[in-house]
PDB file of C-alpha atoms and ligand atoms in Angstrom:
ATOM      1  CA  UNK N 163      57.562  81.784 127.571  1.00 42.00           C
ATOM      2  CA  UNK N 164      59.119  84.101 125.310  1.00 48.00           C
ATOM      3  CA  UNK N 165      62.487  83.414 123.357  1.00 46.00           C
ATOM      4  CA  UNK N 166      64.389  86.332 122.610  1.00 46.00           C
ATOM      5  CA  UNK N 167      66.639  86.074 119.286  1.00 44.00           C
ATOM      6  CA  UNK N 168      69.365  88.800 118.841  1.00 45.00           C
ATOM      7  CA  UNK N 169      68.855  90.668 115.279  1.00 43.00           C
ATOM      8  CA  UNK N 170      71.640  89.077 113.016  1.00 52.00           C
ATOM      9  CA  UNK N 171      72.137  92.343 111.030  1.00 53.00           C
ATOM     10  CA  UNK N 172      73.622  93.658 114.495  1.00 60.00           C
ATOM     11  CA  UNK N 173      76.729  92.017 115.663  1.00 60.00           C
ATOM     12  CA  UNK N 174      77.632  92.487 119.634  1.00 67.00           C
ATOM     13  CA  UNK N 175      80.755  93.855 120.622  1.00 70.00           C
ATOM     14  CA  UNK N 176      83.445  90.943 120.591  1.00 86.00           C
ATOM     15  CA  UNK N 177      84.905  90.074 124.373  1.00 93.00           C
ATOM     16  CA  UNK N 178      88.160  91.836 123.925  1.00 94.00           C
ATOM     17  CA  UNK N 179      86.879  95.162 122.643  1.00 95.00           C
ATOM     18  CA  UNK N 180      84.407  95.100 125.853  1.00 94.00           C
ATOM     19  CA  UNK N 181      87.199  94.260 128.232  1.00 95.00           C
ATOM     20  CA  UNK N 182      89.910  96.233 126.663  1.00 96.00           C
ATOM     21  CA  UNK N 183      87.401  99.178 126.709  1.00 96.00           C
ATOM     22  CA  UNK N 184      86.748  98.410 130.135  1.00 96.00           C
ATOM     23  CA  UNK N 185      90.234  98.328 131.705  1.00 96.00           C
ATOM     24  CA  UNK N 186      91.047 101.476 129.351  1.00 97.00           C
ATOM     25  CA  UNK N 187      88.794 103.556 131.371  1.00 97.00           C
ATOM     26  CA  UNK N 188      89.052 102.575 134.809  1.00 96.00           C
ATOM     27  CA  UNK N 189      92.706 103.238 134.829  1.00 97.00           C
ATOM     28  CA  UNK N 190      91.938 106.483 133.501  1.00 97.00           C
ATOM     29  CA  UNK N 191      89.542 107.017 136.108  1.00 97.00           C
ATOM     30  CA  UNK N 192      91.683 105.805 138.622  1.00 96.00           C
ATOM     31  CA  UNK N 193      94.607 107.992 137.259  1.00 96.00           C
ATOM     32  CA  UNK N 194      92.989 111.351 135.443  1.00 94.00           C
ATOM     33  CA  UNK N 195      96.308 112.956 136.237  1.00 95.00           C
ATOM     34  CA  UNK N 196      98.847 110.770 134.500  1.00 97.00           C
ATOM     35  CA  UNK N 197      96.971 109.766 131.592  1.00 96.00           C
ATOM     36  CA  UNK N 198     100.100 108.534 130.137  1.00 97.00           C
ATOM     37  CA  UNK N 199     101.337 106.478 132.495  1.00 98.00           C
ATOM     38  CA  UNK N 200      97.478 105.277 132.851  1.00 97.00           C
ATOM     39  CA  UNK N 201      97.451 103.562 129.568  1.00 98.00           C
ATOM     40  CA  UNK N 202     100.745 102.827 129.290  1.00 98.00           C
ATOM     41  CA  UNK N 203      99.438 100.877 132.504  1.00 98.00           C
ATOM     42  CA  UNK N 204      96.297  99.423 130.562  1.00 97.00           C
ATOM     43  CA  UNK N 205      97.993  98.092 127.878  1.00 97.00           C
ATOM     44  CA  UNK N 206     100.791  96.407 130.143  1.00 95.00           C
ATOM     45  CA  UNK N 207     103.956  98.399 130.956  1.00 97.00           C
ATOM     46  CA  UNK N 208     103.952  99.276 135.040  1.00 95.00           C
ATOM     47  CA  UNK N 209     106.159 102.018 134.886  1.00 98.00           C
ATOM     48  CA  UNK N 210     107.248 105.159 131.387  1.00 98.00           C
ATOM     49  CA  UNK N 211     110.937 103.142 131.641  1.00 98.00           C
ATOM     50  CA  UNK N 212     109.209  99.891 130.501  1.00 97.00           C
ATOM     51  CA  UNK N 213     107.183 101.324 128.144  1.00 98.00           C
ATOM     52  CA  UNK N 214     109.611 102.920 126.551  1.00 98.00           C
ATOM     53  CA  UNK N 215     112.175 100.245 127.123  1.00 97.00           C
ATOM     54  CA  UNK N 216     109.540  97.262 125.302  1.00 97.00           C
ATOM     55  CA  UNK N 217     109.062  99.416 122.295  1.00 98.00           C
ATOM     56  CA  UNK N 218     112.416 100.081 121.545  1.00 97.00           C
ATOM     57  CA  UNK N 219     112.555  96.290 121.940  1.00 97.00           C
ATOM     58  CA  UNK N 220     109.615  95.189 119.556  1.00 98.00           C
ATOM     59  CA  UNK N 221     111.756  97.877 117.090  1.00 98.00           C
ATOM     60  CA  UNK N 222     114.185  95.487 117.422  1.00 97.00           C
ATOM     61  CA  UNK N 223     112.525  92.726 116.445  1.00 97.00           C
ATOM     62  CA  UNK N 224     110.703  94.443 113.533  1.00 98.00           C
ATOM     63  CA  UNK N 225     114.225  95.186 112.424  1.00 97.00           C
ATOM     64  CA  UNK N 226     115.938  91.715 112.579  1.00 96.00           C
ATOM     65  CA  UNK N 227     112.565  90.936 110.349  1.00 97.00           C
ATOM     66  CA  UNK N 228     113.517  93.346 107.474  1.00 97.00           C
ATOM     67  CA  UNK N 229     112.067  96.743 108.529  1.00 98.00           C
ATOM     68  CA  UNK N 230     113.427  99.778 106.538  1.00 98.00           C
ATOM     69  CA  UNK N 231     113.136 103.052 105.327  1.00 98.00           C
ATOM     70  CA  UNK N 232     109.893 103.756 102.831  1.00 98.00           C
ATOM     71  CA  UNK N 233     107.902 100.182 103.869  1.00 98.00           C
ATOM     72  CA  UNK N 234     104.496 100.652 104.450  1.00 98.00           C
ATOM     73  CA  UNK N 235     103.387  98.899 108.241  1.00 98.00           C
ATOM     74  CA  UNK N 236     100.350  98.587 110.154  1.00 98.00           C
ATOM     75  CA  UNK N 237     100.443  97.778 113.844  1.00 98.00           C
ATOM     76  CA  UNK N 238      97.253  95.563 114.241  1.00 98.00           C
ATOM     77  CA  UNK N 239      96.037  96.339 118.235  1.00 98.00           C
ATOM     78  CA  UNK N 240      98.378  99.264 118.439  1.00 98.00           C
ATOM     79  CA  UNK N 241      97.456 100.373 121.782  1.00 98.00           C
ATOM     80  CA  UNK N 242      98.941 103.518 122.563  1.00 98.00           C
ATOM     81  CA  UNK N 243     101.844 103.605 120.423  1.00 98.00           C
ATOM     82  CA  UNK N 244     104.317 102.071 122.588  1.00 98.00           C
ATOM     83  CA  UNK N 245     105.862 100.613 119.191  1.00 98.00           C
ATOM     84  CA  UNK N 246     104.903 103.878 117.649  1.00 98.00           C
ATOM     85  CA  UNK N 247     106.210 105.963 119.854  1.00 98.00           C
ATOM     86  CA  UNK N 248     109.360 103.744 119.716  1.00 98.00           C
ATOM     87  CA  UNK N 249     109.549 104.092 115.429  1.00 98.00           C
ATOM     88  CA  UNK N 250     109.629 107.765 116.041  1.00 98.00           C
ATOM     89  CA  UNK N 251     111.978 108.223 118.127  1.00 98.00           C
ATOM     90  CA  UNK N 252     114.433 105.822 116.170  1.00 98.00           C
ATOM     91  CA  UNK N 253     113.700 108.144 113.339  1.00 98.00           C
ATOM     92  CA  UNK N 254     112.246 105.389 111.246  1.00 98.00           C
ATOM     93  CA  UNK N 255     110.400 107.025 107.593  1.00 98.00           C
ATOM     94  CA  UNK N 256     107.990 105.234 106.180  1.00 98.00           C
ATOM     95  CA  UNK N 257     103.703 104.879 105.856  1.00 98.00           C
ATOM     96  CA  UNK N 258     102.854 104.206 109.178  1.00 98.00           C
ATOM     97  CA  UNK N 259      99.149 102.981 110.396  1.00 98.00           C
ATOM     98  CA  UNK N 260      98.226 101.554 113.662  1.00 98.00           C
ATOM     99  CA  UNK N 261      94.561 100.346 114.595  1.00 98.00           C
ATOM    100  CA  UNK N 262      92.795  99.192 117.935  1.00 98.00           C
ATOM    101  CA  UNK N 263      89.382  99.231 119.396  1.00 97.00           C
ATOM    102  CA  UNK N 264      89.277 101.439 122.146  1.00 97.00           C
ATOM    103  CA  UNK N 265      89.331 105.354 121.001  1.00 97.00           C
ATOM    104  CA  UNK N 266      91.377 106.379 123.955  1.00 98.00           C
ATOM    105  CA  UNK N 267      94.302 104.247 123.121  1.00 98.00           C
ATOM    106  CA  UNK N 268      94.470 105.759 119.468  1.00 98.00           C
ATOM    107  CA  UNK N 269      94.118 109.521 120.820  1.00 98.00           C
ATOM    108  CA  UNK N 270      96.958 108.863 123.164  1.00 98.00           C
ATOM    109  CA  UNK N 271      98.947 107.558 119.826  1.00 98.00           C
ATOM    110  CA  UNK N 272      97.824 110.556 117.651  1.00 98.00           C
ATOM    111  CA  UNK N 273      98.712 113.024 120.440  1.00 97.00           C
ATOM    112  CA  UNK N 274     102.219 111.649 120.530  1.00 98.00           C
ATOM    113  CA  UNK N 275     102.487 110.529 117.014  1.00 98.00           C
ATOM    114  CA  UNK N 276     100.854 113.139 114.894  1.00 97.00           C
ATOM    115  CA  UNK N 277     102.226 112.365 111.102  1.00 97.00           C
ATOM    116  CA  UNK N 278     101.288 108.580 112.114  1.00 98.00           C
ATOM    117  CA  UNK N 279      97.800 107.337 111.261  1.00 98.00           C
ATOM    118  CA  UNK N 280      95.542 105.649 113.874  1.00 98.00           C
ATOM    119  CA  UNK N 281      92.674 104.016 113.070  1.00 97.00           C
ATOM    120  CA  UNK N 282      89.674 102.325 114.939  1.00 97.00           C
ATOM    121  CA  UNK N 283      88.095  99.265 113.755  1.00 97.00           C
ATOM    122  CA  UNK N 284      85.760  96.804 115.171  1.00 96.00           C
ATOM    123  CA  UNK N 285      85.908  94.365 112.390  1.00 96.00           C
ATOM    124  CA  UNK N 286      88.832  90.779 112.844  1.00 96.00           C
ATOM    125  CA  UNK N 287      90.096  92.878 109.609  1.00 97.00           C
ATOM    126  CA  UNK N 288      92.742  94.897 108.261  1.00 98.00           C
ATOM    127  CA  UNK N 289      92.193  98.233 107.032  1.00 98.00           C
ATOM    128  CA  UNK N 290      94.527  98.198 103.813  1.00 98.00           C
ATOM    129  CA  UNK N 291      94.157  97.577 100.179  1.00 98.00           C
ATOM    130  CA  UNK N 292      95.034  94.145  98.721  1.00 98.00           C
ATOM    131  CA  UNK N 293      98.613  93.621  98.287  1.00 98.00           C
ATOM    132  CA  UNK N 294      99.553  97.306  99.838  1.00 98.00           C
ATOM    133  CA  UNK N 295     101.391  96.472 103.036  1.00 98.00           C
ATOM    134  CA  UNK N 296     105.543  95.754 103.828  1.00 98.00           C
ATOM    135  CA  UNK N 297     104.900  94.278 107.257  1.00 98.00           C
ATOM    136  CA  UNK N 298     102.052  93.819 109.326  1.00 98.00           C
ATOM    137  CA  UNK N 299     102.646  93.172 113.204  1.00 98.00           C
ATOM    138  CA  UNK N 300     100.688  92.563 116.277  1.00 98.00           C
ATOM    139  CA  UNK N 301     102.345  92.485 120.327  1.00 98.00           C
ATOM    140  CA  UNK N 302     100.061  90.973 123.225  1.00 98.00           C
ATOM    141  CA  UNK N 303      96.995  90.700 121.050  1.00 98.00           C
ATOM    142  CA  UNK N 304      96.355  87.096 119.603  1.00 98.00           C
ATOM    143  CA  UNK N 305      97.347  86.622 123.512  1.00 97.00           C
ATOM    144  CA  UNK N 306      93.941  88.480 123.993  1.00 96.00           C
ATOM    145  CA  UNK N 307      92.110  86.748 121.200  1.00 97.00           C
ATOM    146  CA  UNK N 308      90.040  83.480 120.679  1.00 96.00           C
ATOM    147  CA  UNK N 309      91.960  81.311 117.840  1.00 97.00           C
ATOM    148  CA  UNK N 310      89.208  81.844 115.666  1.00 97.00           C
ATOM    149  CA  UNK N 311      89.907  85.480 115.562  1.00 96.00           C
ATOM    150  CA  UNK N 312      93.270  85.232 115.465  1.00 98.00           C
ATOM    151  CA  UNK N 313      93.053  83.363 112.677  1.00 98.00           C
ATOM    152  CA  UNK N 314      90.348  85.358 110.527  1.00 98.00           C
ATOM    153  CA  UNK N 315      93.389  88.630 111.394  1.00 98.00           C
ATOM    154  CA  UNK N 316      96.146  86.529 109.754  1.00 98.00           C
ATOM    155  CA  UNK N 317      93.829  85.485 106.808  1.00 98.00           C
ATOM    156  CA  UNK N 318      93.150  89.650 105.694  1.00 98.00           C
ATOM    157  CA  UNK N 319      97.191  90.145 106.881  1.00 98.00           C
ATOM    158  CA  UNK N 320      97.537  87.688 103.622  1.00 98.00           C
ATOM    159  CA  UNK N 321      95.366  89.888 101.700  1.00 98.00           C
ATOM    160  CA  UNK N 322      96.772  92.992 102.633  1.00 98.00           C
ATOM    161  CA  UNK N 323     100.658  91.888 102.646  1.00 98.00           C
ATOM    162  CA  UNK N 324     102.763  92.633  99.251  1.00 98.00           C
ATOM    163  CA  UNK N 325     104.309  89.181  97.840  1.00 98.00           C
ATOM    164  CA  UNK N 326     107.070  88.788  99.811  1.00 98.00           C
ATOM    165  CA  UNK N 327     105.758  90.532 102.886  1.00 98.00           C
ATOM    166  CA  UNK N 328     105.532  89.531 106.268  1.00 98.00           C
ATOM    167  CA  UNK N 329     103.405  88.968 109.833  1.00 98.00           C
ATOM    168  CA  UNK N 330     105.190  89.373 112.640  1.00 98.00           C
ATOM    169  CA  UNK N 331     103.215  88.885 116.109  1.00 98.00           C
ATOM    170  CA  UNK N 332     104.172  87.441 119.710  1.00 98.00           C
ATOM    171  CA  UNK N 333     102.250  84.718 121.648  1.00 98.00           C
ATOM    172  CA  UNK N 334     101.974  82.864 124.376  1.00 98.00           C
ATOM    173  CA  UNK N 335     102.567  79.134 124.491  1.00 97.00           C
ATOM    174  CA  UNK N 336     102.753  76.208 127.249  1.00 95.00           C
ATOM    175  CA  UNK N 337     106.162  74.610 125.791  1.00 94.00           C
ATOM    176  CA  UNK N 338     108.008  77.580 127.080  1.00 94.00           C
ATOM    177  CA  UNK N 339     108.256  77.538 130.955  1.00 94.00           C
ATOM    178  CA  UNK N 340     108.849  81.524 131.005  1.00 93.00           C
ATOM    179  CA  UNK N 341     105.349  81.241 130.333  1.00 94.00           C
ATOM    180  CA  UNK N 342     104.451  79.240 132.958  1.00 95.00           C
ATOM    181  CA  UNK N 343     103.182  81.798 135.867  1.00 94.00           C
ATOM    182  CA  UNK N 344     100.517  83.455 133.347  1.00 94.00           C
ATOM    183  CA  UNK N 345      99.103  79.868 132.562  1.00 96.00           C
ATOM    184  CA  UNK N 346      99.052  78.947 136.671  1.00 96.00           C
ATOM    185  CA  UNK N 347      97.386  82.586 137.096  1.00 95.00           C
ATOM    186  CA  UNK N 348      94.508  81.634 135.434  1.00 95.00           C
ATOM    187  CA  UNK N 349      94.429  78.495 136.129  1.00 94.00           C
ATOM    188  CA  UNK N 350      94.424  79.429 139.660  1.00 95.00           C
ATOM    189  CA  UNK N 351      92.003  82.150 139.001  1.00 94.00           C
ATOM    190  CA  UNK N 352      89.430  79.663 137.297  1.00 94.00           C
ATOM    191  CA  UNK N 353      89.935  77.494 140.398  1.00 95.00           C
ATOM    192  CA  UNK N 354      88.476  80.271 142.472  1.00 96.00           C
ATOM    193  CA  UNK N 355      85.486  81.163 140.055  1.00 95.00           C
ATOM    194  CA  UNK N 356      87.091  84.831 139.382  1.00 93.00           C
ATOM    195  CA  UNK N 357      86.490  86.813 136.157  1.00 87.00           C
ATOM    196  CA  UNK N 358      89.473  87.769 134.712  1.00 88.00           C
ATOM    197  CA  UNK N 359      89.629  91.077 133.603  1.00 90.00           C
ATOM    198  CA  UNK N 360      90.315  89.714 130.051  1.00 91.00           C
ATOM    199  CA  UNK N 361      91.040  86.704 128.334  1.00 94.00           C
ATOM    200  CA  UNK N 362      94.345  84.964 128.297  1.00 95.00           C
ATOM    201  CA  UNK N 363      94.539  82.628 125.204  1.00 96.00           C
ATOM    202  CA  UNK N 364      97.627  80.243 124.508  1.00 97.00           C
ATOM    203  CA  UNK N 365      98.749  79.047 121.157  1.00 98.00           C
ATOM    204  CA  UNK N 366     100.664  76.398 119.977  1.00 98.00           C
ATOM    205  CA  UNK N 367     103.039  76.357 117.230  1.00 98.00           C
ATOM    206  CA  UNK N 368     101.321  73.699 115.189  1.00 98.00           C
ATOM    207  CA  UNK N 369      97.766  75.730 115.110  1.00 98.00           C
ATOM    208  CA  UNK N 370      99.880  78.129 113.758  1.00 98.00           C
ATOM    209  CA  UNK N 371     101.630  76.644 111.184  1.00 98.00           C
ATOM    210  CA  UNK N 372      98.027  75.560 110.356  1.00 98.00           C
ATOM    211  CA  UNK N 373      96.864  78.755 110.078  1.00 98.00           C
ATOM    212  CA  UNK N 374      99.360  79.996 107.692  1.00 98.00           C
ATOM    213  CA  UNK N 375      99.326  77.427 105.519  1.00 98.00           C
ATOM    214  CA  UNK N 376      95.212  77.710 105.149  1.00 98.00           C
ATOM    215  CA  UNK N 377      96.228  81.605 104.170  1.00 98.00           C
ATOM    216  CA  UNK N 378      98.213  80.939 102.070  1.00 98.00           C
ATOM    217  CA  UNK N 379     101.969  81.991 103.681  1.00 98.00           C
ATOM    218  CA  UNK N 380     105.068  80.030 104.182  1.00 98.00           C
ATOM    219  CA  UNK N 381     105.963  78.050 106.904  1.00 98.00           C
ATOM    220  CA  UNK N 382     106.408  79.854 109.911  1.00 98.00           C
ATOM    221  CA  UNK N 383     109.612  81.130 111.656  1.00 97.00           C
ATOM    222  CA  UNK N 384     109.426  80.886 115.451  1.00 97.00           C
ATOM    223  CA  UNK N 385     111.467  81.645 118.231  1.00 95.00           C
ATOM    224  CA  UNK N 386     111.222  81.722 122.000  1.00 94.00           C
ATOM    225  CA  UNK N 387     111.757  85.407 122.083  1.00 93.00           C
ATOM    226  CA  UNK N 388     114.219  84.856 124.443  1.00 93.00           C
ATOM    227  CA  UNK N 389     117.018  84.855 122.509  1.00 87.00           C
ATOM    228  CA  UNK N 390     118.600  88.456 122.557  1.00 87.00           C
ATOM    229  CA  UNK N 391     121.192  87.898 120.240  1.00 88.00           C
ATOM    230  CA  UNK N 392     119.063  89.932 117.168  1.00 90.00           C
ATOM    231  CA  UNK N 393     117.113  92.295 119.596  1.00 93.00           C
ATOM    232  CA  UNK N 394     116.296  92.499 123.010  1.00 93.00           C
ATOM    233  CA  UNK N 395     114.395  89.697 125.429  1.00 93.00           C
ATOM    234  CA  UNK N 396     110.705  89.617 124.164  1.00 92.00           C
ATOM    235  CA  UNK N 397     108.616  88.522 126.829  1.00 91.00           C
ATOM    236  CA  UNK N 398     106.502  86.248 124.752  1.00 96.00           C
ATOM    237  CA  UNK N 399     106.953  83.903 122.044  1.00 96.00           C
ATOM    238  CA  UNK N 400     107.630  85.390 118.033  1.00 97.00           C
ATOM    239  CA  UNK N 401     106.335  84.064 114.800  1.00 98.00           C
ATOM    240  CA  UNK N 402     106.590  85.220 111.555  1.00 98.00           C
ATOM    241  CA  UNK N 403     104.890  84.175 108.699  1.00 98.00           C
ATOM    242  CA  UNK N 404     106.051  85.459 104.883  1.00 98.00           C
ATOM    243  CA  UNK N 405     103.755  86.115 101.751  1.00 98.00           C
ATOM    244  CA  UNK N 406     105.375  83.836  99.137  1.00 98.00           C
ATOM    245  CA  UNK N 407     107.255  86.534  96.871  1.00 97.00           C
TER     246      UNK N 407
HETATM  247  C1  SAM L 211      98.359  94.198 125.667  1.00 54.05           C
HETATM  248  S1  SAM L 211      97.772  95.480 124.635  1.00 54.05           S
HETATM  249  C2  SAM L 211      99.136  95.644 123.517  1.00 54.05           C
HETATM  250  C3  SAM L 211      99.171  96.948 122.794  1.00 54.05           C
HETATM  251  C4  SAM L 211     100.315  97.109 121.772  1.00 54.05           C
HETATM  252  N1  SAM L 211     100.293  96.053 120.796  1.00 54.05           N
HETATM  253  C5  SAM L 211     101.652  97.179 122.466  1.00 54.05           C
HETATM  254  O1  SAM L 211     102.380  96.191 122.472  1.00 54.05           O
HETATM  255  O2  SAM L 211     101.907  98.216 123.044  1.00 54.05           O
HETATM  256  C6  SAM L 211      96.542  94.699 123.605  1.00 54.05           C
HETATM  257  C7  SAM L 211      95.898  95.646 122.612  1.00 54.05           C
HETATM  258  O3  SAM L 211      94.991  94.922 121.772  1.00 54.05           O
HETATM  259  C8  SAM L 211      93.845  95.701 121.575  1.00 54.05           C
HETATM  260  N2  SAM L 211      92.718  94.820 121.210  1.00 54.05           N
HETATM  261  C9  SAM L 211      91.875  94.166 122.042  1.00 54.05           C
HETATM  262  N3  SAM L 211      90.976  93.473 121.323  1.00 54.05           N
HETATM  263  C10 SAM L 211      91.276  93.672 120.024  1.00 54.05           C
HETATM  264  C11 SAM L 211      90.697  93.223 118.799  1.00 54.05           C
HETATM  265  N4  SAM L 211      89.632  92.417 118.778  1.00 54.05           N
HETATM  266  N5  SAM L 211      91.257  93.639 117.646  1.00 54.05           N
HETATM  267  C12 SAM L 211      92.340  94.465 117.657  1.00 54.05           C
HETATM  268  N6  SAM L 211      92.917  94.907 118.774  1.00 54.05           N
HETATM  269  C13 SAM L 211      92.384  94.528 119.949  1.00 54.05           C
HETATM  270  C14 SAM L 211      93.656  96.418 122.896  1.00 54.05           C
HETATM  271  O4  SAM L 211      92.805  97.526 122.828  1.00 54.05           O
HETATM  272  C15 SAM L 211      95.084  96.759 123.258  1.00 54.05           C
HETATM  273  O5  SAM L 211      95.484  97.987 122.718  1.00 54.05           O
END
């Protein structure tokens, strides 16, 4: 018998960059005449009106967590641009840089965005110089993620962040019954030996709080999201973690 070992120089694809590559293009194949509307689809929204509608939402949100004029942001699993898309049409100035993994999504976001920069990387990193960043943010993406690589992406967001500056990202967790009908989907799903088309991971607040204090941030800030006092409903859970100043 012959054991195979897999070179170590060459890393395999992570899960999420397979699947998310994956669903990317078979809703484009599916849809090669609304290409729009086909990611928009991939990365969540059903119809334009949502898409645009959740954007202008996550705006919100980065706004009630200090965004302004002249910061320097990078949208970590950017997608599309639905927050991009959302930033320009606010007229929001500043240094704008969103990265994913699947080249389709950031062409979409260039085509619509063009002074914005997109980026692809493959790496659980961010692509900024130390201490260069206002805000980092991430929407439906640790939901996507295992813990551990959630975790090594809020490490470099510690590197990357100016004192003072902050993570802002959405999850999904089991203490908040909106949740519930994504946790009995899977569950149900697992019941009946299906594949999902991508992982659905949960946090809870205390891993959290773990993880930021082993980076190094402050305690976190959560909310529900459902709150809509400071910005629209978010449909998933909000943390945000500061950079002591
Ligand atoms: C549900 S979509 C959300 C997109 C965007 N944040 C938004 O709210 O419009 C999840 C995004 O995460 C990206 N993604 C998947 N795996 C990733 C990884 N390992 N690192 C960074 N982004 C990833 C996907 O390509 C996809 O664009």
């Amino acid at each position: 018998m012959r054991l195979l070992f897999r070179s170590r120089s060459k890393p395999q694809p992570s899960h999420s960059i397979r699947d998310y590559q994956r669903v990317v293009r078979k809703k484009l194949k599916a849809m090669p005449q609304e290409r729009s509307l086909a990611l928009a689809q991939a990365i969540g929204a059903e119809t334009m009106e949502n898409f645009v509608a959740q954007g202008d939402g996550q705006v919100a949100v980065l706004r009630h967590y200090g965004l302004s004029h002249g910061m320097a942001i990078y949208d970590l699993g950017c997608g599309c641009g639905r927050t991009a898309q959302a930033l320009q049409r606010s007229g929001w100035q500043g240094d704008y840089t969103g990265a994913d993994v699947v080249p389709e999504l950031l062409q979409e976001l260039q085509r619509q965005c063009p002074t914005y920069q997109a980026i692809i990387n493959y790496k659980p990193t961010i692509v900024a110089p130390d201490s260069s960043l206002d805000m980092t943010f991430n929407w439906s993406v640790f939901t996507h993620l295992y813990p551990t690589e959630s975790y090594l992406y809020i490490e470099d967001s510690f590197r990357a962040l100016k004192p003072g500056g902050k993570l802002v990202f959405s999850f999904l967790e089991l203490a908040e019954p909106a949740h519930d009908r994504i946790w009995n989907a899977c569950v149900d799903r697992v019941r009946r030996g299906e594949r999902a088309e991508q992982l659905d991971c949960f946090l809870h607040r205390d891993w959290i709080a773990r993880f930021a204090k082993d980076a190094g941030f402050l305690p976190p800030v959560f909310t529900s999201g459902l709150d809509d006092s400071n910005h629209p409903e978010f449909w998933q859970a909000l943390a945000m973690l500061e950079k002591p100043a």
